[in-house]
PDB file of C-alpha atoms in Angstrom:
ATOM      1  CA  MET A   1      75.225 135.229  38.445  1.00  0.00           C
ATOM      2  CA  ARG A   2      77.127 137.928  36.549  1.00  0.00           C
ATOM      3  CA  GLN A   3      80.846 137.220  36.771  1.00  0.00           C
ATOM      4  CA  ASP A   4      81.674 140.696  38.041  1.00  0.00           C
ATOM      5  CA  ILE A   5      79.453 140.098  41.134  1.00  0.00           C
ATOM      6  CA  SER A   6      82.032 138.259  43.235  1.00  0.00           C
ATOM      7  CA  ALA A   7      83.986 138.542  46.527  1.00  0.00           C
ATOM      8  CA  GLY A   8      85.426 142.076  46.715  1.00  0.00           C
ATOM      9  CA  ALA A   9      82.986 143.669  44.262  1.00  0.00           C
ATOM     10  CA  LYS A  10      80.280 146.121  45.176  1.00  0.00           C
ATOM     11  CA  PHE A  11      76.802 144.756  45.032  1.00  0.00           C
ATOM     12  CA  PRO A  12      74.347 146.865  42.955  1.00  0.00           C
ATOM     13  CA  ASP A  13      72.512 149.510  45.080  1.00  0.00           C
ATOM     14  CA  TYR A  14      69.016 148.537  43.988  1.00  0.00           C
ATOM     15  CA  VAL A  15      65.942 150.654  44.892  1.00  0.00           C
ATOM     16  CA  LEU A  16      62.870 148.566  45.332  1.00  0.00           C
ATOM     17  CA  PRO A  17      59.518 148.882  47.186  1.00  0.00           C
ATOM     18  CA  ASP A  18      59.282 147.143  50.508  1.00  0.00           C
ATOM     19  CA  HIS A  19      56.347 145.297  52.089  1.00  0.00           C
ATOM     20  CA  THR A  20      54.842 148.779  52.977  1.00  0.00           C
ATOM     21  CA  LYS A  21      55.102 149.906  49.348  1.00  0.00           C
ATOM     22  CA  THR A  22      57.846 152.365  50.383  1.00  0.00           C
ATOM     23  CA  ALA A  23      60.869 152.575  47.989  1.00  0.00           C
ATOM     24  CA  ARG A  24      64.012 151.616  49.738  1.00  0.00           C
ATOM     25  CA  ARG A  25      67.677 151.840  48.677  1.00  0.00           C
ATOM     26  CA  LEU A  26      69.830 148.894  49.807  1.00  0.00           C
ATOM     27  CA  SER A  27      72.685 151.170  50.907  1.00  0.00           C
ATOM     28  CA  ASP A  28      70.149 153.098  53.070  1.00  0.00           C
ATOM     29  CA  LEU A  29      68.843 149.917  54.621  1.00  0.00           C
ATOM     30  CA  GLN A  30      72.455 148.860  55.334  1.00  0.00           C
ATOM     31  CA  GLY A  31      73.618 152.029  56.995  1.00  0.00           C
ATOM     32  CA  ASP A  32      77.158 151.400  58.422  1.00  0.00           C
ATOM     33  CA  GLN A  33      76.269 147.807  59.376  1.00  0.00           C
ATOM     34  CA  LEU A  34      77.108 144.407  57.783  1.00  0.00           C
ATOM     35  CA  MET A  35      74.286 142.964  55.640  1.00  0.00           C
ATOM     36  CA  VAL A  36      72.877 139.713  54.374  1.00  0.00           C
ATOM     37  CA  ILE A  37      70.617 139.784  51.247  1.00  0.00           C
ATOM     38  CA  VAL A  38      68.406 136.857  50.484  1.00  0.00           C
ATOM     39  CA  LEU A  39      67.212 136.521  46.942  1.00  0.00           C
ATOM     40  CA  THR A  40      64.234 134.211  47.078  1.00  0.00           C
ATOM     41  CA  ARG A  41      61.967 132.323  44.577  1.00  0.00           C
ATOM     42  CA  GLY A  42      58.926 133.386  46.563  1.00  0.00           C
ATOM     43  CA  SER A  43      56.438 132.183  48.994  1.00  0.00           C
ATOM     44  CA  PHE A  44      55.376 129.189  46.862  1.00  0.00           C
ATOM     45  CA  CYS A  45      58.761 127.419  47.381  1.00  0.00           C
ATOM     46  CA  PRO A  46      58.895 125.133  50.364  1.00  0.00           C
ATOM     47  CA  LYS A  47      62.681 125.338  50.376  1.00  0.00           C
ATOM     48  CA  ASP A  48      62.602 129.115  50.568  1.00  0.00           C
ATOM     49  CA  ARG A  49      60.037 129.015  53.314  1.00  0.00           C
ATOM     50  CA  ARG A  50      62.145 126.599  55.356  1.00  0.00           C
ATOM     51  CA  HIS A  51      65.183 128.835  54.894  1.00  0.00           C
ATOM     52  CA  VAL A  52      63.251 131.868  56.005  1.00  0.00           C
ATOM     53  CA  LEU A  53      62.154 130.094  59.156  1.00  0.00           C
ATOM     54  CA  GLU A  54      65.757 129.317  59.940  1.00  0.00           C
ATOM     55  CA  LEU A  55      66.630 132.973  59.489  1.00  0.00           C
ATOM     56  CA  VAL A  56      63.654 133.970  61.692  1.00  0.00           C
ATOM     57  CA  ARG A  57      65.175 132.022  64.604  1.00  0.00           C
ATOM     58  CA  PHE A  58      68.606 133.407  63.901  1.00  0.00           C
ATOM     59  CA  HIS A  59      67.526 137.099  63.283  1.00  0.00           C
ATOM     60  CA  PRO A  60      67.927 138.198  66.986  1.00  0.00           C
ATOM     61  CA  GLN A  61      71.647 137.538  66.675  1.00  0.00           C
ATOM     62  CA  PHE A  62      71.722 139.723  63.528  1.00  0.00           C
ATOM     63  CA  VAL A  63      70.278 142.563  65.576  1.00  0.00           C
ATOM     64  CA  VAL A  64      72.834 142.435  68.440  1.00  0.00           C
ATOM     65  CA  GLY A  65      75.544 141.720  65.971  1.00  0.00           C
ATOM     66  CA  TYR A  66      75.023 145.046  63.983  1.00  0.00           C
ATOM     67  CA  THR A  67      73.917 143.198  60.868  1.00  0.00           C
ATOM     68  CA  GLN A  68      70.938 144.052  58.564  1.00  0.00           C
ATOM     69  CA  LEU A  69      68.955 141.366  56.789  1.00  0.00           C
ATOM     70  CA  VAL A  70      66.857 141.976  53.653  1.00  0.00           C
ATOM     71  CA  THR A  71      64.835 139.603  51.442  1.00  0.00           C
ATOM     72  CA  ILE A  72      64.131 140.253  47.826  1.00  0.00           C
ATOM     73  CA  THR A  73      61.278 138.439  46.025  1.00  0.00           C
ATOM     74  CA  THR A  74      59.584 138.526  42.609  1.00  0.00           C
ATOM     75  CA  ASP A  75      56.186 138.029  44.395  1.00  0.00           C
ATOM     76  CA  ASP A  76      53.642 140.816  44.137  1.00  0.00           C
ATOM     77  CA  TRP A  77      52.984 143.126  47.119  1.00  0.00           C
ATOM     78  CA  HIS A  78      50.082 141.173  48.596  1.00  0.00           C
ATOM     79  CA  THR A  79      51.890 137.767  48.346  1.00  0.00           C
ATOM     80  CA  THR A  80      55.064 139.369  49.720  1.00  0.00           C
ATOM     81  CA  ASN A  81      53.128 140.546  52.825  1.00  0.00           C
ATOM     82  CA  ASN A  82      51.613 137.143  53.259  1.00  0.00           C
ATOM     83  CA  TYR A  83      55.067 135.580  52.907  1.00  0.00           C
ATOM     84  CA  ARG A  84      56.564 137.835  55.555  1.00  0.00           C
ATOM     85  CA  GLN A  85      53.702 137.573  57.960  1.00  0.00           C
ATOM     86  CA  GLN A  86      53.226 133.784  57.682  1.00  0.00           C
ATOM     87  CA  THR A  87      56.876 133.185  58.579  1.00  0.00           C
ATOM     88  CA  ALA A  88      56.925 135.860  61.322  1.00  0.00           C
ATOM     89  CA  ALA A  89      59.840 137.584  59.674  1.00  0.00           C
ATOM     90  CA  SER A  90      60.525 141.142  61.047  1.00  0.00           C
ATOM     91  CA  TRP A  91      63.052 142.415  58.578  1.00  0.00           C
ATOM     92  CA  PRO A  92      62.356 144.281  55.224  1.00  0.00           C
ATOM     93  CA  PHE A  93      61.004 142.273  52.292  1.00  0.00           C
ATOM     94  CA  LEU A  94      61.493 144.075  48.976  1.00  0.00           C
ATOM     95  CA  TYR A  95      59.345 143.042  46.009  1.00  0.00           C
ATOM     96  CA  ASP A  96      60.470 143.071  42.464  1.00  0.00           C
ATOM     97  CA  GLU A  97      57.651 142.252  40.116  1.00  0.00           C
ATOM     98  CA  GLU A  98      59.537 143.760  37.104  1.00  0.00           C
ATOM     99  CA  ARG A  99      62.422 141.222  37.717  1.00  0.00           C
ATOM    100  CA  ILE A 100      64.972 144.057  37.758  1.00  0.00           C
ATOM    101  CA  VAL A 101      67.369 142.070  40.010  1.00  0.00           C
ATOM    102  CA  GLN A 102      66.750 138.834  38.127  1.00  0.00           C
ATOM    103  CA  LYS A 103      67.656 140.403  34.695  1.00  0.00           C
ATOM    104  CA  ASP A 104      70.496 142.595  36.007  1.00  0.00           C
ATOM    105  CA  LEU A 105      72.259 139.722  37.826  1.00  0.00           C
ATOM    106  CA  ASP A 106      71.431 137.178  35.048  1.00  0.00           C
ATOM    107  CA  ILE A 107      69.842 134.683  37.553  1.00  0.00           C
ATOM    108  CA  LYS A 108      66.678 133.700  35.863  1.00  0.00           C
ATOM    109  CA  GLU A 109      65.788 130.170  36.933  1.00  0.00           C
ATOM    110  CA  TYR A 110      65.152 128.903  33.394  1.00  0.00           C
ATOM    111  CA  THR A 111      64.339 125.346  34.526  1.00  0.00           C
ATOM    112  CA  ASP A 112      61.210 126.769  36.208  1.00  0.00           C
ATOM    113  CA  THR A 113      58.819 127.218  33.272  1.00  0.00           C
ATOM    114  CA  SER A 114      55.904 128.381  35.424  1.00  0.00           C
ATOM    115  CA  HIS A 115      56.964 131.154  37.792  1.00  0.00           C
ATOM    116  CA  ASP A 116      59.690 133.244  36.153  1.00  0.00           C
ATOM    117  CA  VAL A 117      61.686 133.433  39.357  1.00  0.00           C
ATOM    118  CA  MET A 118      65.304 134.097  40.461  1.00  0.00           C
ATOM    119  CA  ILE A 119      67.729 131.322  41.283  1.00  0.00           C
ATOM    120  CA  PRO A 120      67.906 131.700  45.066  1.00  0.00           C
ATOM    121  CA  HIS A 121      71.116 133.271  46.361  1.00  0.00           C
ATOM    122  CA  THR A 122      72.273 134.475  49.772  1.00  0.00           C
ATOM    123  CA  ILE A 123      74.769 137.280  49.651  1.00  0.00           C
ATOM    124  CA  VAL A 124      76.909 138.324  52.691  1.00  0.00           C
ATOM    125  CA  LEU A 125      78.024 141.868  52.486  1.00  0.00           C
ATOM    126  CA  GLY A 126      80.539 144.058  54.342  1.00  0.00           C
ATOM    127  CA  ARG A 127      80.082 147.763  54.647  1.00  0.00           C
ATOM    128  CA  ASP A 128      79.378 149.738  51.481  1.00  0.00           C
ATOM    129  CA  LEU A 129      77.702 146.694  49.942  1.00  0.00           C
ATOM    130  CA  LYS A 130      81.067 145.009  49.448  1.00  0.00           C
ATOM    131  CA  VAL A 131      80.544 141.324  48.590  1.00  0.00           C
ATOM    132  CA  PHE A 132      82.174 138.885  51.088  1.00  0.00           C
ATOM    133  CA  LYS A 133      80.469 135.639  49.969  1.00  0.00           C
ATOM    134  CA  ILE A 134      77.745 134.404  47.705  1.00  0.00           C
ATOM    135  CA  TYR A 135      75.804 131.251  48.223  1.00  0.00           C
ATOM    136  CA  ASN A 136      73.887 129.584  45.325  1.00  0.00           C
ATOM    137  CA  GLY A 137      70.715 128.044  46.695  1.00  0.00           C
ATOM    138  CA  TYR A 138      69.330 126.284  43.599  1.00  0.00           C
ATOM    139  CA  TYR A 139      69.594 123.198  45.612  1.00  0.00           C
ATOM    140  CA  TYR A 140      68.631 123.552  49.270  1.00  0.00           C
ATOM    141  CA  TRP A 141      71.954 122.454  50.563  1.00  0.00           C
ATOM    142  CA  GLY A 142      73.622 125.270  48.673  1.00  0.00           C
ATOM    143  CA  ARG A 143      72.100 127.737  51.048  1.00  0.00           C
ATOM    144  CA  PRO A 144      74.143 128.795  54.127  1.00  0.00           C
ATOM    145  CA  ALA A 145      73.367 127.178  57.451  1.00  0.00           C
ATOM    146  CA  VAL A 146      73.126 129.671  60.305  1.00  0.00           C
ATOM    147  CA  SER A 147      76.432 128.338  61.507  1.00  0.00           C
ATOM    148  CA  GLU A 148      77.993 129.284  58.243  1.00  0.00           C
ATOM    149  CA  LEU A 149      76.513 132.751  58.432  1.00  0.00           C
ATOM    150  CA  HIS A 150      77.757 133.087  61.952  1.00  0.00           C
ATOM    151  CA  ALA A 151      81.350 132.229  60.828  1.00  0.00           C
ATOM    152  CA  ASP A 152      81.089 134.604  57.779  1.00  0.00           C
ATOM    153  CA  LEU A 153      79.884 137.510  59.933  1.00  0.00           C
ATOM    154  CA  ARG A 154      82.457 136.755  62.634  1.00  0.00           C
ATOM    155  CA  GLU A 155      85.260 137.117  60.125  1.00  0.00           C
ATOM    156  CA  LEU A 156      83.642 140.231  58.545  1.00  0.00           C
ATOM    157  CA  ALA A 157      83.269 141.856  61.960  1.00  0.00           C
ATOM    158  CA  ARG A 158      86.911 141.033  62.805  1.00  0.00           C
ATOM    159  CA  GLN A 159      87.972 142.837  59.537  1.00  0.00           C
ATOM    160  CA  THR A 160      85.593 145.731  60.084  1.00  0.00           C
ATOM    161  CA  TYR A 161      86.006 146.838  63.731  1.00  0.00           C
ATOM    162  CA  ARG A 162      89.348 148.156  64.811  1.00  0.00           C
ATOM    163  CA  ASP A 163      88.288 147.531  68.435  1.00  0.00           C
ATOM    164  CA  TRP A 164      87.554 143.798  67.781  1.00  0.00           C
ATOM    165  CA  ASP A 165      90.143 142.878  70.485  1.00  0.00           C
ATOM    166  CA  ILE A 166      90.061 145.598  73.076  1.00  0.00           C
ATOM    167  CA  THR A 167      92.821 143.849  75.085  1.00  0.00           C
ATOM    168  CA  GLU A 168      95.393 145.275  72.735  1.00  0.00           C
ATOM    169  CA  PRO A 169      97.629 147.693  74.701  1.00  0.00           C
ATOM    170  CA  GLU A 170      97.353 150.293  71.958  1.00  0.00           C
ATOM    171  CA  LEU A 171      93.633 150.422  72.155  1.00  0.00           C
ATOM    172  CA  ARG A 172      93.598 150.342  75.937  1.00  0.00           C
ATOM    173  CA  GLN A 173      96.036 153.372  75.968  1.00  0.00           C
ATOM    174  CA  LYS A 174      93.874 155.253  73.411  1.00  0.00           C
ATOM    175  CA  TRP A 175      90.681 154.765  75.557  1.00  0.00           C
ATOM    176  CA  LYS A 176      92.632 155.927  78.661  1.00  0.00           C
ATOM    177  CA  THR A 177      93.739 159.155  76.955  1.00  0.00           C
ATOM    178  CA  GLY A 178      90.264 159.874  75.629  1.00  0.00           C
ATOM    179  CA  ASP A 179      90.987 158.907  72.033  1.00  0.00           C
ATOM    180  CA  LYS A 180      87.864 157.020  70.893  1.00  0.00           C
ATOM    181  CA  SER A 181      88.548 157.121  67.214  1.00  0.00           C
ATOM    182  CA  ASP A 182      88.991 153.307  66.940  1.00  0.00           C
ATOM    183  CA  PHE A 183      86.015 152.400  69.059  1.00  0.00           C
ATOM    184  CA  TYR A 184      82.510 151.779  67.705  1.00  0.00           C
ATOM    185  CA  PRO A 185      80.201 153.701  67.978  1.00  0.00           C
ATOM    186  CA  TYR A 186      82.172 156.189  69.958  1.00  0.00           C
ATOM    187  CA  GLY A 187      84.568 157.622  67.441  1.00  0.00           C
ATOM    188  CA  ASP A 188      84.060 160.711  65.307  1.00  0.00           C
ATOM    189  CA  ASN A 189      83.990 158.449  62.314  1.00  0.00           C
ATOM    190  CA  SER A 190      81.144 156.363  63.770  1.00  0.00           C
ATOM    191  CA  ILE A 191      77.382 156.831  63.675  1.00  0.00           C
ATOM    192  CA  SER A 192      75.819 158.181  66.887  1.00  0.00           C
ATOM    193  CA  MET A 193      74.557 155.856  69.593  1.00  0.00           C
ATOM    194  CA  ASP A 194      71.033 157.075  68.839  1.00  0.00           C
ATOM    195  CA  GLU A 195      71.407 156.069  65.183  1.00  0.00           C
ATOM    196  CA  LEU A 196      72.760 152.698  66.229  1.00  0.00           C
ATOM    197  CA  MET A 197      69.750 152.118  68.474  1.00  0.00           C
ATOM    198  CA  LEU A 198      67.406 152.987  65.607  1.00  0.00           C
ATOM    199  CA  GLN A 199      69.189 150.558  63.300  1.00  0.00           C
ATOM    200  CA  MET A 200      69.030 147.803  65.958  1.00  0.00           C
ATOM    201  CA  ALA A 201      65.380 148.507  66.590  1.00  0.00           C
ATOM    202  CA  GLY A 202      64.585 148.052  62.878  1.00  0.00           C
ATOM    203  CA  ALA A 203      63.199 151.546  62.653  1.00  0.00           C
ATOM    204  CA  VAL A 204      63.675 151.677  58.945  1.00  0.00           C
ATOM    205  CA  ASP A 205      61.509 154.789  58.309  1.00  0.00           C
ATOM    206  CA  GLN A 206      63.721 156.695  60.743  1.00  0.00           C
ATOM    207  CA  PHE A 207      67.218 155.628  59.674  1.00  0.00           C
ATOM    208  CA  ALA A 208      66.748 154.619  56.034  1.00  0.00           C
ATOM    209  CA  GLY A 209      63.776 156.710  54.935  1.00  0.00           C
ATOM    210  CA  ARG A 210      62.126 156.755  51.551  1.00  0.00           C
ATOM    211  CA  SER A 211      64.357 156.509  48.478  1.00  0.00           C
ATOM    212  CA  ASP A 212      63.791 157.956  45.074  1.00  0.00           C
ATOM    213  CA  LYS A 213      64.822 155.829  42.108  1.00  0.00           C
ATOM    214  CA  GLY A 214      67.957 156.708  40.359  1.00  0.00           C
TER     215      GLY A 214
END
């Protein structure tokens, strides 16, 4: 992967069509939540399908943990939909037939002479697409286990939410006096509870909408 895409950097804010053929911008899909992006070889790869099935089982915890999950594939639209439906995945799948991501990140899997795919990666992001950790999944064991993702997201959440430990006397006093600025999603700097519920419901059309390229 490009050397500048590392921990602390901002991941590129790609705009790609999703499984409904609607253009989506990554930052719009993320909103103010944490995010995990899975760059996949595609539906033909048994390793990728196994990894998706593990994520399907884990996904309900993403939802209650205020974390968005997105898969990007080089499959065409029809194959992308088959991939998503056959694995019972409920999160957005973006398809990139033009290999925009593959070329921009320099992750062409040159050892595969048949499919012109990306080297699989899993990227854990904090808010504003800030890279926390990158996993290279060329070999299956390079992909993160759900226990590793849980640990990554725990640490990211601890760094992100000021009210991580609401037993702190300062936080308790702020709440008592009506100062909710450090509490999510009650502070003036937070999204509304309605917006949070839309994100948790996966109502992408309502909270992310259609994105124009550029």
